Amino acid sequence: GNSVTQMEGPVTLSEEAFLTINCTYTATGYPSLFWYVQYPGEGLQLLLKATKADDKGSNKGFEATYRKETTSFHLEKGSVQVSDSAVYFCALSDGNNRLAFGKGNQVVVIP
Amino acid sequence: DAGVIQSPRHEVTEMGQEVTLRCKPISGHNSLFWYRQTMMRGLELLIYFNNNVPIDDSGMPEDRFSAKMPNASFSTLKIQPSEPRDSAVYFCASSLRRGVNTEAFFGQGTRLTVV
C-alpha cells in the first residue's frame, strides 16, 4: 500500500539556520505529494505540493522537489525563523484523494 | 469561506458515554475525511465520504465507531461506548475531488479525553 516515511525525531535549530526534513514514499502509480504544517492547537494547513515528477513546490520560503528516481520529497528552507516552529507532515494522495501521512517532525527554532 | 468547522473543540467524557463529533465541510466540497491523531500512531484516516456516500471505512477501529453524512454540509463521528484509549484529536477535512491534484482543508480538530 501507499506509505510515507519521515526522518525520526524532533529538529531543533537556531534562527537563520538551514532546514531539511527528509521524506520518502512508497506508492503505486503516480501520487501527488504534499507538505502540511500544524501550528500548536490548530489543524493542518497545506504548505506546498507537487503533482508530478521533477515538479518543485514552494511557499513561504520552503521548497520541495518531487524526485521519482529516489521516491523522495524533502522539505528545505534556507533561513528559518522562530515563527516556523511547528510540526511538519509529508503526505501523498492516491487516486481517491485519500492522504497518507508521515509521522511528522516537530521543528523548534531557537532565537 | 469560514473553512472546515468542527465542534466541539474540546470534549471530556466518562468511559462508557456516547460521544458525537460534528463537522461542517467547506461549501461546494464533495469529499470529506475523518482523521484521528495520537502521539503513538500519528494521523490515521478513519473514514472517507465522496458525495455523502461512505467510500472507505476500513480505518474505523471498531464497531463502537460510526460516521454519517446525511447531507453535503454536515457529518458526524460517533463513539458508543467511549473508552479511555479513544482519547485523541479528531480532525475533519474536506476537498473538491477533481483529478488527483486536490488539497484537503482541515478543521481545527476536536480534542477528546475519555476518563
PDB file of N, CA and C in Angstrom, chain B residues 25-82:
ATOM      1  N   PRO B  25     -18.216  20.782   6.381  1.00  0.00           N
ATOM      2  CA  PRO B  25     -17.150  20.962   5.387  1.00  0.00           C
ATOM      3  C   PRO B  25     -17.284  22.300   4.670  1.00  0.00           C
ATOM      4  N   ILE B  26     -16.305  22.617   3.868  1.00  0.00           N
ATOM      5  CA  ILE B  26     -16.344  23.838   3.060  1.00  0.00           C
ATOM      6  C   ILE B  26     -17.422  23.677   1.996  1.00  0.00           C
ATOM      7  N   SER B  27     -18.217  24.718   1.836  1.00  0.00           N
ATOM      8  CA  SER B  27     -19.311  24.675   0.869  1.00  0.00           C
ATOM      9  C   SER B  27     -18.771  24.377  -0.533  1.00  0.00           C
ATOM     10  N   GLY B  28     -19.418  23.410  -1.192  1.00  0.00           N
ATOM     11  CA  GLY B  28     -19.008  23.057  -2.550  1.00  0.00           C
ATOM     12  C   GLY B  28     -18.048  21.888  -2.617  1.00  0.00           C
ATOM     13  N   HIS B  29     -17.441  21.540  -1.502  1.00  0.00           N
ATOM     14  CA  HIS B  29     -16.553  20.373  -1.484  1.00  0.00           C
ATOM     15  C   HIS B  29     -17.377  19.092  -1.509  1.00  0.00           C
ATOM     16  N   ASN B  30     -16.834  18.074  -2.201  1.00  0.00           N
ATOM     17  CA  ASN B  30     -17.604  16.842  -2.346  1.00  0.00           C
ATOM     18  C   ASN B  30     -16.956  15.634  -1.685  1.00  0.00           C
ATOM     19  N   SER B  31     -15.794  15.837  -1.058  1.00  0.00           N
ATOM     20  CA  SER B  31     -15.150  14.742  -0.335  1.00  0.00           C
ATOM     21  C   SER B  31     -14.924  15.169   1.110  1.00  0.00           C
ATOM     22  N   LEU B  32     -15.146  14.227   2.018  1.00  0.00           N
ATOM     23  CA  LEU B  32     -14.964  14.524   3.444  1.00  0.00           C
ATOM     24  C   LEU B  32     -14.235  13.370   4.093  1.00  0.00           C
ATOM     25  N   PHE B  33     -13.307  13.704   4.981  1.00  0.00           N
ATOM     26  CA  PHE B  33     -12.441  12.724   5.638  1.00  0.00           C
ATOM     27  C   PHE B  33     -12.478  12.946   7.149  1.00  0.00           C
ATOM     28  N   TRP B  34     -12.451  11.860   7.888  1.00  0.00           N
ATOM     29  CA  TRP B  34     -12.240  11.920   9.334  1.00  0.00           C
ATOM     30  C   TRP B  34     -10.894  11.261   9.645  1.00  0.00           C
ATOM     31  N   TYR B  35     -10.062  11.994  10.388  1.00  0.00           N
ATOM     32  CA  TYR B  35      -8.756  11.500  10.808  1.00  0.00           C
ATOM     33  C   TYR B  35      -8.684  11.523  12.337  1.00  0.00           C
ATOM     34  N   ARG B  36      -7.836  10.638  12.861  1.00  0.00           N
ATOM     35  CA  ARG B  36      -7.542  10.629  14.289  1.00  0.00           C
ATOM     36  C   ARG B  36      -6.033  10.828  14.459  1.00  0.00           C
ATOM     37  N   GLN B  37      -5.662  11.688  15.398  1.00  0.00           N
ATOM     38  CA  GLN B  37      -4.245  11.956  15.637  1.00  0.00           C
ATOM     39  C   GLN B  37      -3.876  11.609  17.078  1.00  0.00           C
ATOM     40  N   THR B  38      -2.900  10.730  17.230  1.00  0.00           N
ATOM     41  CA  THR B  38      -2.356  10.387  18.538  1.00  0.00           C
ATOM     42  C   THR B  38      -0.835  10.412  18.450  1.00  0.00           C
ATOM     43  N   MET B  39      -0.203  10.523  19.603  1.00  0.00           N
ATOM     44  CA  MET B  39       1.259  10.526  19.621  1.00  0.00           C
ATOM     45  C   MET B  39       1.806   9.199  19.113  1.00  0.00           C
ATOM     46  N   MET B  40       1.137   8.112  19.485  1.00  0.00           N
ATOM     47  CA  MET B  40       1.669   6.790  19.149  1.00  0.00           C
ATOM     48  C   MET B  40       1.492   6.458  17.671  1.00  0.00           C
ATOM     49  N   ARG B  41       0.333   6.775  17.132  1.00  0.00           N
ATOM     50  CA  ARG B  41       0.000   6.327  15.773  1.00  0.00           C
ATOM     51  C   ARG B  41       0.059   7.419  14.712  1.00  0.00           C
ATOM     52  N   GLY B  42       0.233   8.672  15.153  1.00  0.00           N
ATOM     53  CA  GLY B  42       0.235   9.763  14.187  1.00  0.00           C
ATOM     54  C   GLY B  42      -1.166  10.002  13.646  1.00  0.00           C
ATOM     55  N   LEU B  43      -1.263  10.384  12.376  1.00  0.00           N
ATOM     56  CA  LEU B  43      -2.545  10.678  11.736  1.00  0.00           C
ATOM     57  C   LEU B  43      -3.066   9.440  11.022  1.00  0.00           C
ATOM     58  N   GLU B  44      -4.247   9.005  11.414  1.00  0.00           N
ATOM     59  CA  GLU B  44      -4.859   7.836  10.799  1.00  0.00           C
ATOM     60  C   GLU B  44      -6.170   8.240  10.126  1.00  0.00           C
ATOM     61  N   LEU B  45      -6.360   7.779   8.892  1.00  0.00           N
ATOM     62  CA  LEU B  45      -7.630   8.012   8.210  1.00  0.00           C
ATOM     63  C   LEU B  45      -8.654   7.009   8.739  1.00  0.00           C
ATOM     64  N   LEU B  46      -9.768   7.521   9.245  1.00  0.00           N
ATOM     65  CA  LEU B  46     -10.816   6.649   9.775  1.00  0.00           C
ATOM     66  C   LEU B  46     -11.826   6.279   8.700  1.00  0.00           C
ATOM     67  N   ILE B  47     -12.325   7.294   7.994  1.00  0.00           N
ATOM     68  CA  ILE B  47     -13.366   7.063   7.001  1.00  0.00           C
ATOM     69  C   ILE B  47     -13.349   8.195   5.994  1.00  0.00           C
ATOM     70  N   TYR B  48     -13.835   7.889   4.812  1.00  0.00           N
ATOM     71  CA  TYR B  48     -13.798   8.828   3.700  1.00  0.00           C
ATOM     72  C   TYR B  48     -15.143   8.776   2.983  1.00  0.00           C
ATOM     73  N   PHE B  49     -15.753   9.965   2.773  1.00  0.00           N
ATOM     74  CA  PHE B  49     -17.007  10.089   2.038  1.00  0.00           C
ATOM     75  C   PHE B  49     -16.762  10.802   0.712  1.00  0.00           C
ATOM     76  N   ASN B  50     -17.471  10.391  -0.304  1.00  0.00           N
ATOM     77  CA  ASN B  50     -17.489  11.123  -1.555  1.00  0.00           C
ATOM     78  C   ASN B  50     -18.953  11.328  -1.942  1.00  0.00           C
ATOM     79  N   ASN B  51     -19.342  12.578  -2.163  1.00  0.00           N
ATOM     80  CA  ASN B  51     -20.742  12.899  -2.456  1.00  0.00           C
ATOM     81  C   ASN B  51     -21.687  12.281  -1.419  1.00  0.00           C
ATOM     82  N   ASN B  52     -21.297  12.415  -0.158  1.00  0.00           N
ATOM     83  CA  ASN B  52     -22.088  11.982   1.006  1.00  0.00           C
ATOM     84  C   ASN B  52     -22.138  10.471   1.190  1.00  0.00           C
ATOM     85  N   VAL B  53     -21.484   9.724   0.351  1.00  0.00           N
ATOM     86  CA  VAL B  53     -21.522   8.261   0.427  1.00  0.00           C
ATOM     87  C   VAL B  53     -20.203   7.763   1.016  1.00  0.00           C
ATOM     88  N   PRO B  54     -20.259   6.894   2.029  1.00  0.00           N
ATOM     89  CA  PRO B  54     -19.006   6.353   2.577  1.00  0.00           C
ATOM     90  C   PRO B  54     -18.322   5.448   1.557  1.00  0.00           C
ATOM     91  N   ILE B  55     -17.088   5.777   1.232  1.00  0.00           N
ATOM     92  CA  ILE B  55     -16.337   5.029   0.224  1.00  0.00           C
ATOM     93  C   ILE B  55     -15.410   4.009   0.870  1.00  0.00           C
ATOM     94  N   ASP B  56     -14.782   4.409   1.952  1.00  0.00           N
ATOM     95  CA  ASP B  56     -13.803   3.537   2.599  1.00  0.00           C
ATOM     96  C   ASP B  56     -13.844   3.780   4.100  1.00  0.00           C
ATOM     97  N   ASP B  57     -14.304   2.775   4.839  1.00  0.00           N
ATOM     98  CA  ASP B  57     -14.324   2.891   6.298  1.00  0.00           C
ATOM     99  C   ASP B  57     -13.388   1.875   6.950  1.00  0.00           C
ATOM    100  N   SER B  58     -12.422   1.430   6.196  1.00  0.00           N
ATOM    101  CA  SER B  58     -11.522   0.390   6.706  1.00  0.00           C
ATOM    102  C   SER B  58     -10.668   0.871   7.869  1.00  0.00           C
ATOM    103  N   GLY B  59     -10.562   2.176   8.037  1.00  0.00           N
ATOM    104  CA  GLY B  59      -9.779   2.717   9.144  1.00  0.00           C
ATOM    105  C   GLY B  59     -10.557   2.861  10.439  1.00  0.00           C
ATOM    106  N   MET B  60     -11.834   2.638  10.402  1.00  0.00           N
ATOM    107  CA  MET B  60     -12.641   2.730  11.629  1.00  0.00           C
ATOM    108  C   MET B  60     -12.215   1.594  12.548  1.00  0.00           C
ATOM    109  N   PRO B  61     -11.775   1.928  13.757  1.00  0.00           N
ATOM    110  CA  PRO B  61     -11.119   0.907  14.589  1.00  0.00           C
ATOM    111  C   PRO B  61     -12.042  -0.216  15.046  1.00  0.00           C
ATOM    112  N   GLU B  62     -13.278   0.106  15.396  1.00  0.00           N
ATOM    113  CA  GLU B  62     -14.168  -0.923  15.933  1.00  0.00           C
ATOM    114  C   GLU B  62     -15.608  -0.549  15.627  1.00  0.00           C
ATOM    115  N   ASP B  63     -16.500  -1.476  15.934  1.00  0.00           N
ATOM    116  CA  ASP B  63     -17.927  -1.198  15.743  1.00  0.00           C
ATOM    117  C   ASP B  63     -18.430  -0.095  16.655  1.00  0.00           C
ATOM    118  N   ARG B  64     -17.660   0.252  17.645  1.00  0.00           N
ATOM    119  CA  ARG B  64     -18.079   1.359  18.526  1.00  0.00           C
ATOM    120  C   ARG B  64     -18.062   2.688  17.790  1.00  0.00           C
ATOM    121  N   PHE B  65     -17.343   2.729  16.686  1.00  0.00           N
ATOM    122  CA  PHE B  65     -17.222   3.951  15.897  1.00  0.00           C
ATOM    123  C   PHE B  65     -18.192   3.893  14.718  1.00  0.00           C
ATOM    124  N   SER B  66     -18.893   5.011  14.488  1.00  0.00           N
ATOM    125  CA  SER B  66     -19.757   5.110  13.313  1.00  0.00           C
ATOM    126  C   SER B  66     -19.718   6.547  12.800  1.00  0.00           C
ATOM    127  N   ALA B  67     -19.888   6.706  11.512  1.00  0.00           N
ATOM    128  CA  ALA B  67     -19.894   8.038  10.914  1.00  0.00           C
ATOM    129  C   ALA B  67     -21.026   8.139   9.917  1.00  0.00           C
ATOM    130  N   LYS B  68     -21.599   9.344   9.849  1.00  0.00           N
ATOM    131  CA  LYS B  68     -22.685   9.589   8.911  1.00  0.00           C
ATOM    132  C   LYS B  68     -22.455  10.906   8.199  1.00  0.00           C
ATOM    133  N   MET B  69     -23.043  11.006   7.041  1.00  0.00           N
ATOM    134  CA  MET B  69     -23.034  12.271   6.304  1.00  0.00           C
ATOM    135  C   MET B  69     -24.405  12.419   5.666  1.00  0.00           C
ATOM    136  N   PRO B  70     -25.380  12.936   6.393  1.00  0.00           N
ATOM    137  CA  PRO B  70     -26.751  12.989   5.898  1.00  0.00           C
ATOM    138  C   PRO B  70     -26.944  13.964   4.738  1.00  0.00           C
ATOM    139  N   ASN B  71     -26.046  14.959   4.643  1.00  0.00           N
ATOM    140  CA  ASN B  71     -26.123  15.889   3.517  1.00  0.00           C
ATOM    141  C   ASN B  71     -24.736  16.461   3.264  1.00  0.00           C
ATOM    142  N   ALA B  72     -24.633  17.284   2.243  1.00  0.00           N
ATOM    143  CA  ALA B  72     -23.315  17.765   1.808  1.00  0.00           C
ATOM    144  C   ALA B  72     -22.680  18.742   2.783  1.00  0.00           C
ATOM    145  N   SER B  73     -23.432  19.211   3.767  1.00  0.00           N
ATOM    146  CA  SER B  73     -22.894  20.244   4.641  1.00  0.00           C
ATOM    147  C   SER B  73     -22.729  19.788   6.088  1.00  0.00           C
ATOM    148  N   PHE B  74     -22.828  18.480   6.338  1.00  0.00           N
ATOM    149  CA  PHE B  74     -22.770  18.044   7.727  1.00  0.00           C
ATOM    150  C   PHE B  74     -22.360  16.583   7.819  1.00  0.00           C
ATOM    151  N   SER B  75     -21.477  16.320   8.795  1.00  0.00           N
ATOM    152  CA  SER B  75     -21.083  14.945   9.073  1.00  0.00           C
ATOM    153  C   SER B  75     -20.886  14.777  10.576  1.00  0.00           C
ATOM    154  N   THR B  76     -21.122  13.559  11.046  1.00  0.00           N
ATOM    155  CA  THR B  76     -20.883  13.246  12.449  1.00  0.00           C
ATOM    156  C   THR B  76     -20.025  11.997  12.574  1.00  0.00           C
ATOM    157  N   LEU B  77     -19.252  11.966  13.637  1.00  0.00           N
ATOM    158  CA  LEU B  77     -18.488  10.784  14.027  1.00  0.00           C
ATOM    159  C   LEU B  77     -18.918  10.455  15.451  1.00  0.00           C
ATOM    160  N   LYS B  78     -19.439   9.249  15.633  1.00  0.00           N
ATOM    161  CA  LYS B  78     -19.981   8.869  16.931  1.00  0.00           C
ATOM    162  C   LYS B  78     -19.178   7.724  17.514  1.00  0.00           C
ATOM    163  N   ILE B  79     -18.945   7.786  18.799  1.00  0.00           N
ATOM    164  CA  ILE B  79     -18.279   6.702  19.521  1.00  0.00           C
ATOM    165  C   ILE B  79     -19.210   6.278  20.646  1.00  0.00           C
ATOM    166  N   GLN B  80     -19.607   5.002  20.633  1.00  0.00           N
ATOM    167  CA  GLN B  80     -20.532   4.498  21.628  1.00  0.00           C
ATOM    168  C   GLN B  80     -20.299   3.011  21.860  1.00  0.00           C
ATOM    169  N   PRO B  81     -19.885   2.621  23.066  1.00  0.00           N
ATOM    170  CA  PRO B  81     -19.485   3.449  24.190  1.00  0.00           C
ATOM    171  C   PRO B  81     -18.037   3.895  24.070  1.00  0.00           C
ATOM    172  N   SER B  82     -17.718   5.018  24.648  1.00  0.00           N
ATOM    173  CA  SER B  82     -16.347   5.525  24.569  1.00  0.00           C
ATOM    174  C   SER B  82     -15.450   4.826  25.592  1.00  0.00           C
TER     175      SER B  82
END
